[in-house]
Amino acid sequence: MEAVYEDFQCPICHLPLKEPVQTRCGHRYCKGCLDEDIRRKRSQGRSLTCPSDRQNLDPDKDIFPDKATERKILSLAIRCPNDSCGWTGELRNKEVHLRSCPVHQVLCSNKNCGVIVIRRLLKQHETLRCVWRILQCTHCSESHPACKMPEHFKQCNKFPVTCPNNCGRSVSRDMVSTHTEDECPRTILSCPFARVGCKQKVQRQEMESHLDSTTRVHLDFTYSKNNNTEDELMDTKTKLIETKAELSKTKAELSKTKAELSKTKAELSKTKVELSETKVELKEAVKQLKLLSVKHTNSFLWRIDGFSEILKRAQTDKDENDICSDPFYTKIGTESYGYKLKVEFYPNGFGNGKNTHLSVSIIVMKGEYDVILPWPFAENVKLTLIDQQENPGQRQNKTKEFVGKDLKSFARPVTDENIGWGFDEFVSREELYARRFIVDDTLFLQVEIKSTSS
């Protein structure tokens, strides 16, 4: 009701000051309006100045709450903004009044409603008129909004429906099947004498009349059924006697089979013993055959076919980086016994020769004659990669030699074979392809063993 002095109006929003603040230069603003002005200028990269006289402002030092002005503004006399309300009072009490003003517009509290009504009509709207007010189903007691109740009635289990047989009864939806199966007088039923031949079906309410009028027919059906049952029983007895006879015969055959099975088991046990003995003999024969198949020579020639594929696998598969020759036995003097050896070949190199050289090693293996041989292995070993020039006089073989020594590689083997020993840089890749060491994708590697005692 009181006029608001110009000094109490915000220069930004032109409304009475709300939470007034005063700048160092003496101008008053709503705190929210001045904060928004500062935020906007900062976002635009502009200087922070007073909106009235453009003097520079430091928000932390040049702006102060104006409590005196706020008290004066809150003491202004006003009346309720709702036209039909006669309340008057100080501005400070406006919000308190509006929370109880009977003509103030408020939002319906029912979920999903959104209707705005004056406060004194709110309760009436929420409980009687609002389509979103919660109602309790009178049949099943479930709660639903008023606007959803018709839809609920369409599927409510307790909602009363008329019997589908039109018997005149009204039952709850979930009891319809029970009613029609157990109670409804119009349900069609089969005659209790259907098992003996009556094919008629009548309504429940007519069943007693049907039974009274067809007593003679039902007795005839029953008599005929009993006669048929007696005939079937006689047939069953006859089949039972036959089955017993067959069972007795089967038992006799089973006893005979058991005796034969027992005999077969004994023969099988004997065969197993003979087979075990045969396996031992065969194992020994294989051992001797392997011994005879191993060469006895001091000059072993190993032909390596398909070198390009072997090299490719060694370069791409770490599990196939080497190949080994067949084992062979050396000869001691003129005797056909000696050390068991094999050659190990790394096409892509090993150790210092990896990716640049061919590497070659000799492996000492556990042999049949180890017990009578001198140890460690101390023979002279000569490894030769043969140059395959057609003219033998032009060949430039690649040869390297070593003598067995007191190393673990040359000690008497305690496992199937020792660790190999040889040359990581036996021949370089460039030298390999410079001569005719590879012809038709084949190499020849010769191992010569010479006794150091001769």
CSV table of C-alpha atoms in Angstrom, one decimal:
chain,number,residue,atom,x,y,z
A,1,MET,CA,0.0,0.0,0.0
A,2,GLU,CA,2.9,2.3,0.7
A,3,ALA,CA,4.8,3.8,-2.3
A,4,VAL,CA,8.3,2.5,-2.8
A,5,TYR,CA,10.9,5.3,-2.8
A,6,GLU,CA,13.2,5.4,-5.9
A,7,ASP,CA,16.2,4.8,-3.6
A,8,PHE,CA,14.6,1.4,-2.6
A,9,GLN,CA,14.2,0.3,-6.2
A,10,CYS,CA,16.9,-1.8,-8.0
A,11,PRO,CA,18.3,0.1,-11.1
A,12,ILE,CA,18.6,-3.3,-12.9
A,13,CYS,CA,15.1,-4.9,-12.3
A,14,HIS,CA,13.3,-1.7,-11.3
A,15,LEU,CA,11.5,-3.7,-8.5
A,16,PRO,CA,11.8,-3.2,-4.7
A,17,LEU,CA,15.2,-4.3,-3.5
A,18,LYS,CA,15.5,-7.9,-2.5
A,19,GLU,CA,18.5,-8.8,-0.3
A,20,PRO,CA,19.9,-5.2,-1.0
A,21,VAL,CA,23.7,-4.7,-1.4
A,22,GLN,CA,25.5,-1.4,-1.7
A,23,THR,CA,28.6,-0.7,-3.9
A,24,ARG,CA,31.6,1.4,-2.8
A,25,CYS,CA,30.3,4.2,-5.1
A,26,GLY,CA,27.0,4.3,-3.2
A,27,HIS,CA,24.5,2.5,-5.5
A,28,ARG,CA,22.1,-0.1,-4.3
A,29,TYR,CA,21.1,-3.3,-6.1
A,30,CYS,CA,19.3,-6.6,-5.5
A,31,LYS,CA,22.0,-9.1,-4.6
A,32,GLY,CA,20.8,-11.6,-7.3
A,33,CYS,CA,20.6,-8.9,-10.0
A,34,LEU,CA,24.2,-7.6,-9.3
A,35,ASP,CA,25.6,-11.2,-9.1
A,36,GLU,CA,24.1,-12.0,-12.5
A,37,ASP,CA,25.5,-8.7,-14.0
A,38,ILE,CA,29.0,-9.6,-12.7
A,39,ARG,CA,28.7,-13.2,-14.0
A,40,ARG,CA,27.7,-12.0,-17.5
A,41,LYS,CA,30.5,-9.5,-17.7
A,42,ARG,CA,33.0,-12.2,-16.7
A,43,SER,CA,31.8,-14.6,-19.3
A,44,GLN,CA,32.2,-11.9,-21.9
A,45,GLY,CA,35.7,-10.9,-20.8
A,46,ARG,CA,34.5,-7.4,-19.8
A,47,SER,CA,35.7,-5.3,-16.9
A,48,LEU,CA,33.7,-5.5,-13.7
A,49,THR,CA,32.0,-2.1,-13.2
A,50,CYS,CA,29.1,-0.5,-11.4
A,51,PRO,CA,26.0,-0.7,-13.7
A,52,SER,CA,25.1,2.9,-12.8
A,53,ASP,CA,28.3,4.9,-13.0
A,54,ARG,CA,30.7,2.4,-14.7
A,55,GLN,CA,33.3,2.6,-11.9
A,56,ASN,CA,35.5,-0.4,-11.4
A,57,LEU,CA,34.3,-2.9,-8.8
A,58,ASP,CA,36.2,-5.6,-6.9
A,59,PRO,CA,33.4,-8.0,-5.9
A,60,ASP,CA,35.3,-9.1,-2.8
A,61,LYS,CA,36.0,-5.6,-1.5
A,62,ASP,CA,33.6,-3.1,-3.0
A,63,ILE,CA,30.2,-4.7,-2.4
A,64,PHE,CA,28.5,-4.9,1.0
A,65,PRO,CA,25.1,-6.1,2.4
A,66,ASP,CA,22.8,-3.2,3.1
A,67,LYS,CA,20.9,-4.4,6.2
A,68,ALA,CA,19.5,-1.0,7.1
A,69,THR,CA,17.8,-0.6,3.7
A,70,GLU,CA,16.6,-4.2,3.9
A,71,ARG,CA,14.9,-3.5,7.2
A,72,LYS,CA,13.2,-0.4,5.9
A,73,ILE,CA,11.9,-2.2,2.8
A,74,LEU,CA,10.7,-5.2,4.8
A,75,SER,CA,8.8,-2.7,7.1
A,76,LEU,CA,6.7,-1.3,4.2
A,77,ALA,CA,3.0,-1.9,4.5
A,78,ILE,CA,1.5,-4.1,1.7
A,79,ARG,CA,-1.7,-5.9,1.0
A,80,CYS,CA,-2.2,-9.5,-0.2
A,81,PRO,CA,-1.5,-9.7,-4.0
A,82,ASN,CA,-4.7,-11.9,-4.3
A,83,ASP,CA,-7.5,-9.4,-5.1
A,84,SER,CA,-10.2,-11.2,-3.1
A,85,CYS,CA,-8.1,-11.3,0.1
A,86,GLY,CA,-8.3,-8.4,2.5
A,87,TRP,CA,-5.0,-9.1,4.4
A,88,THR,CA,-2.6,-6.2,5.0
A,89,GLY,CA,0.7,-6.2,6.8
A,90,GLU,CA,4.5,-5.6,6.5
A,91,LEU,CA,6.4,-6.9,3.5
A,92,ARG,CA,8.4,-9.1,5.7
A,93,ASN,CA,5.3,-11.2,6.5
A,94,LYS,CA,4.2,-11.6,2.9
A,95,GLU,CA,5.6,-15.2,2.4
A,96,VAL,CA,4.2,-16.3,5.8
A,97,HIS,CA,0.7,-15.0,4.8
A,98,LEU,CA,0.8,-16.6,1.3
A,99,ARG,CA,1.4,-20.0,2.9
A,100,SER,CA,-2.0,-19.8,4.5
A,101,CYS,CA,-3.9,-17.4,2.2
A,102,PRO,CA,-7.3,-19.0,1.4
A,103,VAL,CA,-7.5,-17.5,-2.1
A,104,HIS,CA,-3.8,-18.1,-3.1
A,105,GLN,CA,-3.4,-20.4,-6.1
A,106,VAL,CA,-1.8,-23.7,-5.3
A,107,LEU,CA,-0.9,-26.9,-7.2
A,108,CYS,CA,-3.0,-30.1,-6.6
A,109,SER,CA,-0.8,-32.5,-4.6
A,110,ASN,CA,-2.2,-35.6,-6.5
A,111,LYS,CA,0.5,-37.2,-8.6
A,112,ASN,CA,0.2,-36.4,-12.4
A,113,CYS,CA,-2.6,-33.8,-11.9
A,114,GLY,CA,-1.0,-30.4,-12.4
A,115,VAL,CA,-4.3,-28.4,-11.9
A,116,ILE,CA,-4.0,-25.1,-10.0
A,117,VAL,CA,-6.8,-24.0,-7.7
A,118,ILE,CA,-7.3,-21.5,-4.8
A,119,ARG,CA,-6.3,-22.9,-1.4
A,120,ARG,CA,-9.8,-23.0,0.1
A,121,LEU,CA,-11.0,-25.2,-2.7
A,122,LEU,CA,-7.9,-27.5,-2.8
A,123,LYS,CA,-9.2,-30.2,-0.4
A,124,GLN,CA,-12.5,-30.4,-2.3
A,125,HIS,CA,-10.7,-30.7,-5.6
A,126,GLU,CA,-8.2,-33.3,-4.3
A,127,THR,CA,-10.8,-35.6,-2.7
A,128,LEU,CA,-13.9,-35.2,-4.9
A,129,ARG,CA,-13.1,-33.7,-8.4
A,130,CYS,CA,-9.5,-34.6,-9.3
A,131,VAL,CA,-9.3,-37.3,-11.9
A,132,TRP,CA,-6.0,-38.4,-10.4
A,133,ARG,CA,-7.3,-38.8,-6.8
A,134,ILE,CA,-6.6,-42.3,-5.4
A,135,LEU,CA,-9.7,-44.6,-5.0
A,136,GLN,CA,-10.0,-48.1,-3.5
A,137,CYS,CA,-11.6,-50.7,-5.7
A,138,THR,CA,-14.8,-51.8,-3.9
A,139,HIS,CA,-14.3,-55.4,-5.1
A,140,CYS,CA,-10.6,-56.2,-4.6
A,141,SER,CA,-9.5,-53.2,-2.4
A,142,GLU,CA,-6.6,-52.3,-4.7
A,143,SER,CA,-5.8,-48.6,-5.0
A,144,HIS,CA,-5.8,-46.8,-8.4
A,145,PRO,CA,-6.3,-43.2,-9.7
A,146,ALA,CA,-10.0,-42.4,-10.4
A,147,CYS,CA,-9.3,-42.0,-14.2
A,148,LYS,CA,-7.7,-45.5,-14.2
A,149,MET,CA,-10.5,-47.3,-12.3
A,150,PRO,CA,-12.7,-48.2,-15.3
A,151,GLU,CA,-9.6,-49.9,-16.9
A,152,HIS,CA,-9.0,-51.7,-13.7
A,153,PHE,CA,-12.5,-53.0,-13.5
A,154,LYS,CA,-12.0,-54.7,-16.9
A,155,GLN,CA,-9.3,-57.0,-15.4
A,156,CYS,CA,-10.1,-57.0,-11.7
A,157,ASN,CA,-10.3,-60.7,-10.5
A,158,LYS,CA,-13.0,-59.9,-7.9
A,159,PHE,CA,-15.2,-57.9,-10.3
A,160,PRO,CA,-18.6,-59.6,-10.6
A,161,VAL,CA,-19.4,-61.1,-14.1
A,162,THR,CA,-22.4,-63.0,-15.5
A,163,CYS,CA,-22.0,-66.8,-15.8
A,164,PRO,CA,-21.0,-67.6,-19.4
A,165,ASN,CA,-23.7,-70.4,-19.5
A,166,ASN,CA,-26.4,-67.7,-18.8
A,167,CYS,CA,-27.6,-69.5,-15.7
A,168,GLY,CA,-28.4,-66.2,-14.1
A,169,ARG,CA,-25.7,-66.3,-11.4
A,170,SER,CA,-23.2,-63.4,-11.0
A,171,VAL,CA,-19.7,-64.5,-9.7
A,172,SER,CA,-16.3,-62.9,-9.3
A,173,ARG,CA,-14.1,-63.1,-12.4
A,174,ASP,CA,-11.6,-65.4,-10.7
A,175,MET,CA,-14.3,-67.9,-9.7
A,176,VAL,CA,-15.9,-68.4,-13.1
A,177,SER,CA,-14.1,-71.6,-13.9
A,178,THR,CA,-14.9,-73.1,-10.5
A,179,HIS,CA,-18.5,-72.1,-10.8
A,180,THR,CA,-18.9,-73.7,-14.3
A,181,GLU,CA,-17.1,-76.9,-13.4
A,182,ASP,CA,-18.6,-77.5,-9.9
A,183,GLU,CA,-21.9,-75.6,-9.6
A,184,CYS,CA,-23.5,-74.2,-12.8
A,185,PRO,CA,-26.7,-76.1,-13.5
A,186,ARG,CA,-26.3,-75.4,-17.2
A,187,THR,CA,-22.8,-76.9,-17.6
A,188,ILE,CA,-22.8,-79.8,-20.1
A,189,LEU,CA,-21.6,-83.1,-18.4
A,190,SER,CA,-20.9,-86.6,-19.7
A,191,CYS,CA,-23.1,-89.4,-18.3
A,192,PRO,CA,-21.4,-91.2,-15.3
A,193,PHE,CA,-22.0,-94.5,-17.3
A,194,ALA,CA,-19.8,-93.2,-20.2
A,195,ARG,CA,-17.2,-95.8,-19.2
A,196,VAL,CA,-19.6,-98.6,-20.0
A,197,GLY,CA,-20.9,-97.2,-23.2
A,198,CYS,CA,-23.4,-94.3,-22.6
A,199,LYS,CA,-22.5,-91.5,-25.1
A,200,GLN,CA,-25.1,-88.9,-24.0
A,201,LYS,CA,-24.1,-85.5,-22.5
A,202,VAL,CA,-26.7,-83.4,-20.6
A,203,GLN,CA,-26.8,-80.3,-18.5
A,204,ARG,CA,-26.1,-80.7,-14.8
A,205,GLN,CA,-29.7,-79.8,-13.8
A,206,GLU,CA,-31.0,-82.6,-16.2
A,207,MET,CA,-28.6,-85.3,-15.1
A,208,GLU,CA,-30.9,-86.9,-12.4
A,209,SER,CA,-33.7,-87.1,-14.9
A,210,HIS,CA,-31.4,-88.7,-17.5
A,211,LEU,CA,-30.3,-91.3,-15.0
A,212,ASP,CA,-33.9,-92.2,-14.0
A,213,SER,CA,-35.1,-92.5,-17.6
A,214,THR,CA,-32.1,-94.7,-18.8
A,215,THR,CA,-31.7,-97.1,-15.9
A,216,ARG,CA,-32.5,-100.2,-18.1
A,217,VAL,CA,-30.1,-99.0,-20.8
A,218,HIS,CA,-27.3,-98.4,-18.3
A,219,LEU,CA,-27.8,-101.9,-16.8
A,220,ASP,CA,-27.5,-103.4,-20.3
A,221,PHE,CA,-24.3,-101.5,-20.9
A,222,THR,CA,-22.9,-102.6,-17.6
A,223,TYR,CA,-23.8,-106.3,-18.2
A,224,SER,CA,-22.2,-106.2,-21.7
A,225,LYS,CA,-19.1,-104.5,-20.2
A,226,ASN,CA,-18.8,-107.2,-17.5
A,227,ASN,CA,-19.0,-110.0,-20.1
A,228,ASN,CA,-16.3,-108.3,-22.2
A,229,THR,CA,-14.1,-107.9,-19.0
A,230,GLU,CA,-14.4,-111.6,-18.2
A,231,ASP,CA,-13.4,-112.5,-21.7
A,232,GLU,CA,-10.4,-110.1,-21.5
A,233,LEU,CA,-9.5,-111.6,-18.1
A,234,MET,CA,-9.5,-115.1,-19.5
A,235,ASP,CA,-7.2,-114.0,-22.4
A,236,THR,CA,-5.0,-112.3,-19.9
A,237,LYS,CA,-4.7,-115.4,-17.7
A,238,THR,CA,-3.8,-117.5,-20.8
A,239,LYS,CA,-1.1,-114.9,-21.8
A,240,LEU,CA,0.2,-114.9,-18.2
A,241,ILE,CA,0.6,-118.7,-18.3
A,242,GLU,CA,2.5,-118.4,-21.6
A,243,THR,CA,4.6,-115.7,-20.3
A,244,LYS,CA,5.6,-117.7,-17.2
A,245,ALA,CA,6.6,-120.6,-19.5
A,246,GLU,CA,8.7,-118.2,-21.6
A,247,LEU,CA,10.2,-116.8,-18.4
A,248,SER,CA,11.2,-120.2,-17.2
A,249,LYS,CA,12.8,-121.0,-20.5
A,250,THR,CA,14.6,-117.7,-20.5
A,251,LYS,CA,15.9,-118.4,-17.0
A,252,ALA,CA,17.3,-121.7,-18.2
A,253,GLU,CA,19.0,-120.0,-21.1
A,254,LEU,CA,20.4,-117.4,-18.8
A,255,SER,CA,21.9,-120.0,-16.6
A,256,LYS,CA,23.5,-121.6,-19.6
A,257,THR,CA,24.8,-118.2,-20.8
A,258,LYS,CA,26.3,-117.5,-17.4
A,259,ALA,CA,28.2,-120.8,-17.5
A,260,GLU,CA,29.5,-119.9,-21.0
A,261,LEU,CA,30.4,-116.4,-19.8
A,262,SER,CA,32.4,-117.8,-16.9
A,263,LYS,CA,34.2,-120.1,-19.2
A,264,THR,CA,34.9,-117.2,-21.6
A,265,LYS,CA,36.2,-115.1,-18.7
A,266,ALA,CA,38.7,-117.8,-17.8
A,267,GLU,CA,39.9,-118.1,-21.4
A,268,LEU,CA,40.1,-114.3,-21.6
A,269,SER,CA,42.3,-114.2,-18.5
A,270,LYS,CA,44.6,-116.8,-20.0
A,271,THR,CA,44.7,-114.8,-23.2
A,272,LYS,CA,45.6,-111.6,-21.3
A,273,VAL,CA,48.6,-113.4,-19.7
A,274,GLU,CA,49.7,-114.7,-23.1
A,275,LEU,CA,49.3,-111.2,-24.6
A,276,SER,CA,51.3,-109.6,-21.8
A,277,GLU,CA,54.2,-112.1,-22.4
A,278,THR,CA,53.9,-111.4,-26.1
A,279,LYS,CA,54.2,-107.6,-25.5
A,280,VAL,CA,57.4,-108.1,-23.5
A,281,GLU,CA,58.8,-110.2,-26.3
A,282,LEU,CA,57.7,-107.7,-28.9
A,283,LYS,CA,59.2,-104.8,-27.0
A,284,GLU,CA,62.5,-106.6,-26.8
A,285,ALA,CA,62.3,-107.3,-30.5
A,286,VAL,CA,61.6,-103.7,-31.4
A,287,LYS,CA,64.6,-102.7,-29.2
A,288,GLN,CA,66.9,-105.0,-31.1
A,289,LEU,CA,65.5,-103.9,-34.4
A,290,LYS,CA,66.1,-100.3,-33.6
A,291,LEU,CA,69.6,-101.1,-32.5
A,292,LEU,CA,70.2,-102.9,-35.9
A,293,SER,CA,68.7,-100.0,-37.9
A,294,VAL,CA,71.1,-97.4,-36.4
A,295,LYS,CA,74.2,-96.9,-38.6
A,296,HIS,CA,77.6,-97.7,-37.2
A,297,THR,CA,80.0,-95.3,-39.0
A,298,ASN,CA,82.7,-92.7,-38.4
A,299,SER,CA,81.6,-90.8,-41.6
A,300,PHE,CA,77.9,-89.9,-41.4
A,301,LEU,CA,76.4,-88.0,-44.3
A,302,TRP,CA,73.1,-86.2,-43.6
A,303,ARG,CA,70.9,-85.1,-46.6
A,304,ILE,CA,68.7,-82.1,-45.7
A,305,ASP,CA,65.8,-81.7,-48.2
A,306,GLY,CA,63.3,-78.8,-48.4
A,307,PHE,CA,65.7,-76.3,-46.9
A,308,SER,CA,63.7,-73.2,-47.8
A,309,GLU,CA,60.6,-74.5,-46.0
A,310,ILE,CA,62.7,-75.5,-42.9
A,311,LEU,CA,64.3,-72.0,-42.8
A,312,LYS,CA,60.8,-70.4,-43.1
A,313,ARG,CA,59.4,-72.3,-40.2
A,314,ALA,CA,62.5,-71.6,-38.1
A,315,GLN,CA,62.0,-67.8,-38.8
A,316,THR,CA,58.3,-67.8,-37.9
A,317,ASP,CA,57.8,-70.5,-35.3
A,318,LYS,CA,60.0,-70.5,-32.2
A,319,ASP,CA,59.0,-74.2,-31.5
A,320,GLU,CA,60.5,-75.3,-34.9
A,321,ASN,CA,63.8,-73.5,-34.9
A,322,ASP,CA,65.9,-76.6,-35.2
A,323,ILE,CA,66.0,-80.1,-36.8
A,324,CYS,CA,67.9,-83.2,-35.9
A,325,SER,CA,69.4,-86.0,-37.9
A,326,ASP,CA,68.8,-89.7,-37.3
A,327,PRO,CA,71.1,-91.1,-34.5
A,328,PHE,CA,74.2,-93.1,-35.5
A,329,TYR,CA,76.9,-95.0,-33.7
A,330,THR,CA,80.6,-94.3,-34.1
A,331,LYS,CA,83.0,-97.2,-34.5
A,332,ILE,CA,85.9,-98.0,-32.2
A,333,GLY,CA,88.7,-99.3,-34.4
A,334,THR,CA,87.3,-102.2,-36.3
A,335,GLU,CA,84.6,-103.0,-33.7
A,336,SER,CA,81.0,-102.2,-34.5
A,337,TYR,CA,80.3,-100.4,-31.3
A,338,GLY,CA,80.9,-96.8,-30.1
A,339,TYR,CA,79.3,-93.6,-29.0
A,340,LYS,CA,75.7,-92.8,-30.0
A,341,LEU,CA,75.5,-89.3,-31.6
A,342,LYS,CA,73.1,-87.1,-33.7
A,343,VAL,CA,73.5,-83.8,-35.4
A,344,GLU,CA,71.4,-80.7,-34.5
A,345,PHE,CA,70.9,-78.1,-37.2
A,346,TYR,CA,69.6,-74.5,-36.7
A,347,PRO,CA,68.8,-73.1,-40.2
A,348,ASN,CA,68.2,-69.5,-38.8
A,349,GLY,CA,71.1,-69.6,-36.4
A,350,PHE,CA,71.5,-69.9,-32.6
A,351,GLY,CA,73.1,-67.7,-30.0
A,352,ASN,CA,75.6,-65.4,-31.6
A,353,GLY,CA,74.6,-66.6,-35.1
A,354,LYS,CA,70.9,-65.9,-34.7
A,355,ASN,CA,69.3,-64.6,-37.9
A,356,THR,CA,72.7,-64.3,-39.6
A,357,HIS,CA,74.3,-67.8,-39.7
A,358,LEU,CA,73.6,-71.5,-39.9
A,359,SER,CA,74.4,-73.2,-36.5
A,360,VAL,CA,75.5,-76.8,-36.1
A,361,SER,CA,75.9,-78.9,-32.9
A,362,ILE,CA,76.7,-82.5,-32.0
A,363,ILE,CA,74.6,-84.2,-29.4
A,364,VAL,CA,75.9,-87.1,-27.3
A,365,MET,CA,73.0,-89.6,-26.6
A,366,LYS,CA,72.6,-92.5,-24.2
A,367,GLY,CA,73.7,-95.6,-26.1
A,368,GLU,CA,73.9,-99.4,-25.8
A,369,TYR,CA,77.6,-99.5,-25.3
A,370,ASP,CA,78.1,-96.6,-22.8
A,371,VAL,CA,79.2,-98.9,-20.0
A,372,ILE,CA,82.3,-100.1,-21.9
A,373,LEU,CA,83.3,-96.7,-23.4
A,374,PRO,CA,85.9,-94.2,-22.1
A,375,TRP,CA,84.4,-90.9,-20.8
A,376,PRO,CA,84.2,-88.0,-21.4
A,377,PHE,CA,83.8,-88.2,-25.2
A,378,ALA,CA,87.2,-87.0,-26.5
A,379,GLU,CA,87.1,-87.8,-30.2
A,380,ASN,CA,87.9,-85.4,-33.0
A,381,VAL,CA,84.7,-84.2,-34.7
A,382,LYS,CA,84.9,-82.7,-38.2
A,383,LEU,CA,81.7,-81.0,-39.6
A,384,THR,CA,81.6,-80.4,-43.4
A,385,LEU,CA,79.0,-78.5,-45.4
A,386,ILE,CA,79.6,-79.9,-48.9
A,387,ASP,CA,79.9,-77.5,-51.9
A,388,GLN,CA,77.8,-79.2,-54.6
A,389,GLN,CA,79.8,-77.9,-57.6
A,390,GLU,CA,79.7,-80.5,-60.4
A,391,ASN,CA,83.5,-80.5,-60.7
A,392,PRO,CA,84.8,-81.9,-57.4
A,393,GLY,CA,88.1,-80.0,-58.0
A,394,GLN,CA,86.2,-76.7,-57.8
A,395,ARG,CA,84.4,-77.4,-54.6
A,396,GLN,CA,85.1,-75.2,-51.6
A,397,ASN,CA,83.5,-77.1,-48.7
A,398,LYS,CA,82.9,-75.4,-45.4
A,399,THR,CA,84.6,-77.3,-42.6
A,400,LYS,CA,85.0,-76.8,-38.9
A,401,GLU,CA,86.5,-79.2,-36.3
A,402,PHE,CA,86.5,-79.7,-32.5
A,403,VAL,CA,87.7,-82.2,-30.0
A,404,GLY,CA,85.5,-83.5,-27.2
A,405,LYS,CA,86.6,-82.3,-23.8
A,406,ASP,CA,85.7,-82.5,-20.2
A,407,LEU,CA,82.4,-80.7,-20.4
A,408,LYS,CA,78.9,-81.7,-19.4
A,409,SER,CA,78.0,-82.0,-23.1
A,410,PHE,CA,80.6,-84.8,-23.5
A,411,ALA,CA,80.1,-86.6,-20.2
A,412,ARG,CA,78.4,-90.0,-20.0
A,413,PRO,CA,74.6,-89.2,-20.5
A,414,VAL,CA,72.3,-89.8,-17.5
A,415,THR,CA,69.2,-88.8,-19.5
A,416,ASP,CA,68.3,-89.7,-23.1
A,417,GLU,CA,70.7,-87.1,-24.4
A,418,ASN,CA,73.1,-84.3,-23.4
A,419,ILE,CA,73.0,-80.6,-24.3
A,420,GLY,CA,74.5,-80.1,-27.8
A,421,TRP,CA,77.9,-78.5,-28.4
A,422,GLY,CA,79.1,-77.0,-31.7
A,423,PHE,CA,79.3,-73.8,-33.7
A,424,ASP,CA,76.8,-70.9,-33.5
A,425,GLU,CA,78.4,-69.2,-36.6
A,426,PHE,CA,79.1,-72.3,-38.7
A,427,VAL,CA,78.4,-70.6,-42.0
A,428,SER,CA,77.0,-67.1,-42.7
A,429,ARG,CA,73.8,-66.6,-44.8
A,430,GLU,CA,75.8,-64.6,-47.4
A,431,GLU,CA,78.4,-67.4,-47.8
A,432,LEU,CA,75.7,-70.0,-48.0
A,433,TYR,CA,74.1,-68.5,-51.1
A,434,ALA,CA,77.4,-67.3,-52.6
A,435,ARG,CA,78.4,-71.0,-53.3
A,436,ARG,CA,76.5,-74.0,-54.5
A,437,PHE,CA,75.8,-75.3,-50.9
A,438,ILE,CA,72.1,-75.5,-51.8
A,439,VAL,CA,71.1,-77.3,-55.0
A,440,ASP,CA,67.5,-78.3,-55.6
A,441,ASP,CA,66.6,-77.0,-52.1
A,442,THR,CA,69.0,-79.6,-50.6
A,443,LEU,CA,72.1,-79.5,-48.4
A,444,PHE,CA,74.6,-82.2,-47.5
A,445,LEU,CA,76.2,-82.1,-44.0
A,446,GLN,CA,79.0,-84.6,-43.3
A,447,VAL,CA,80.2,-85.6,-39.8
A,448,GLU,CA,83.6,-87.4,-39.5
A,449,ILE,CA,84.7,-88.9,-36.2
A,450,LYS,CA,88.4,-89.6,-35.7
A,451,SER,CA,89.9,-91.1,-32.5
A,452,THR,CA,92.4,-88.7,-30.9
A,453,SER,CA,94.4,-91.7,-29.6
A,454,SER,CA,95.3,-93.0,-33.1
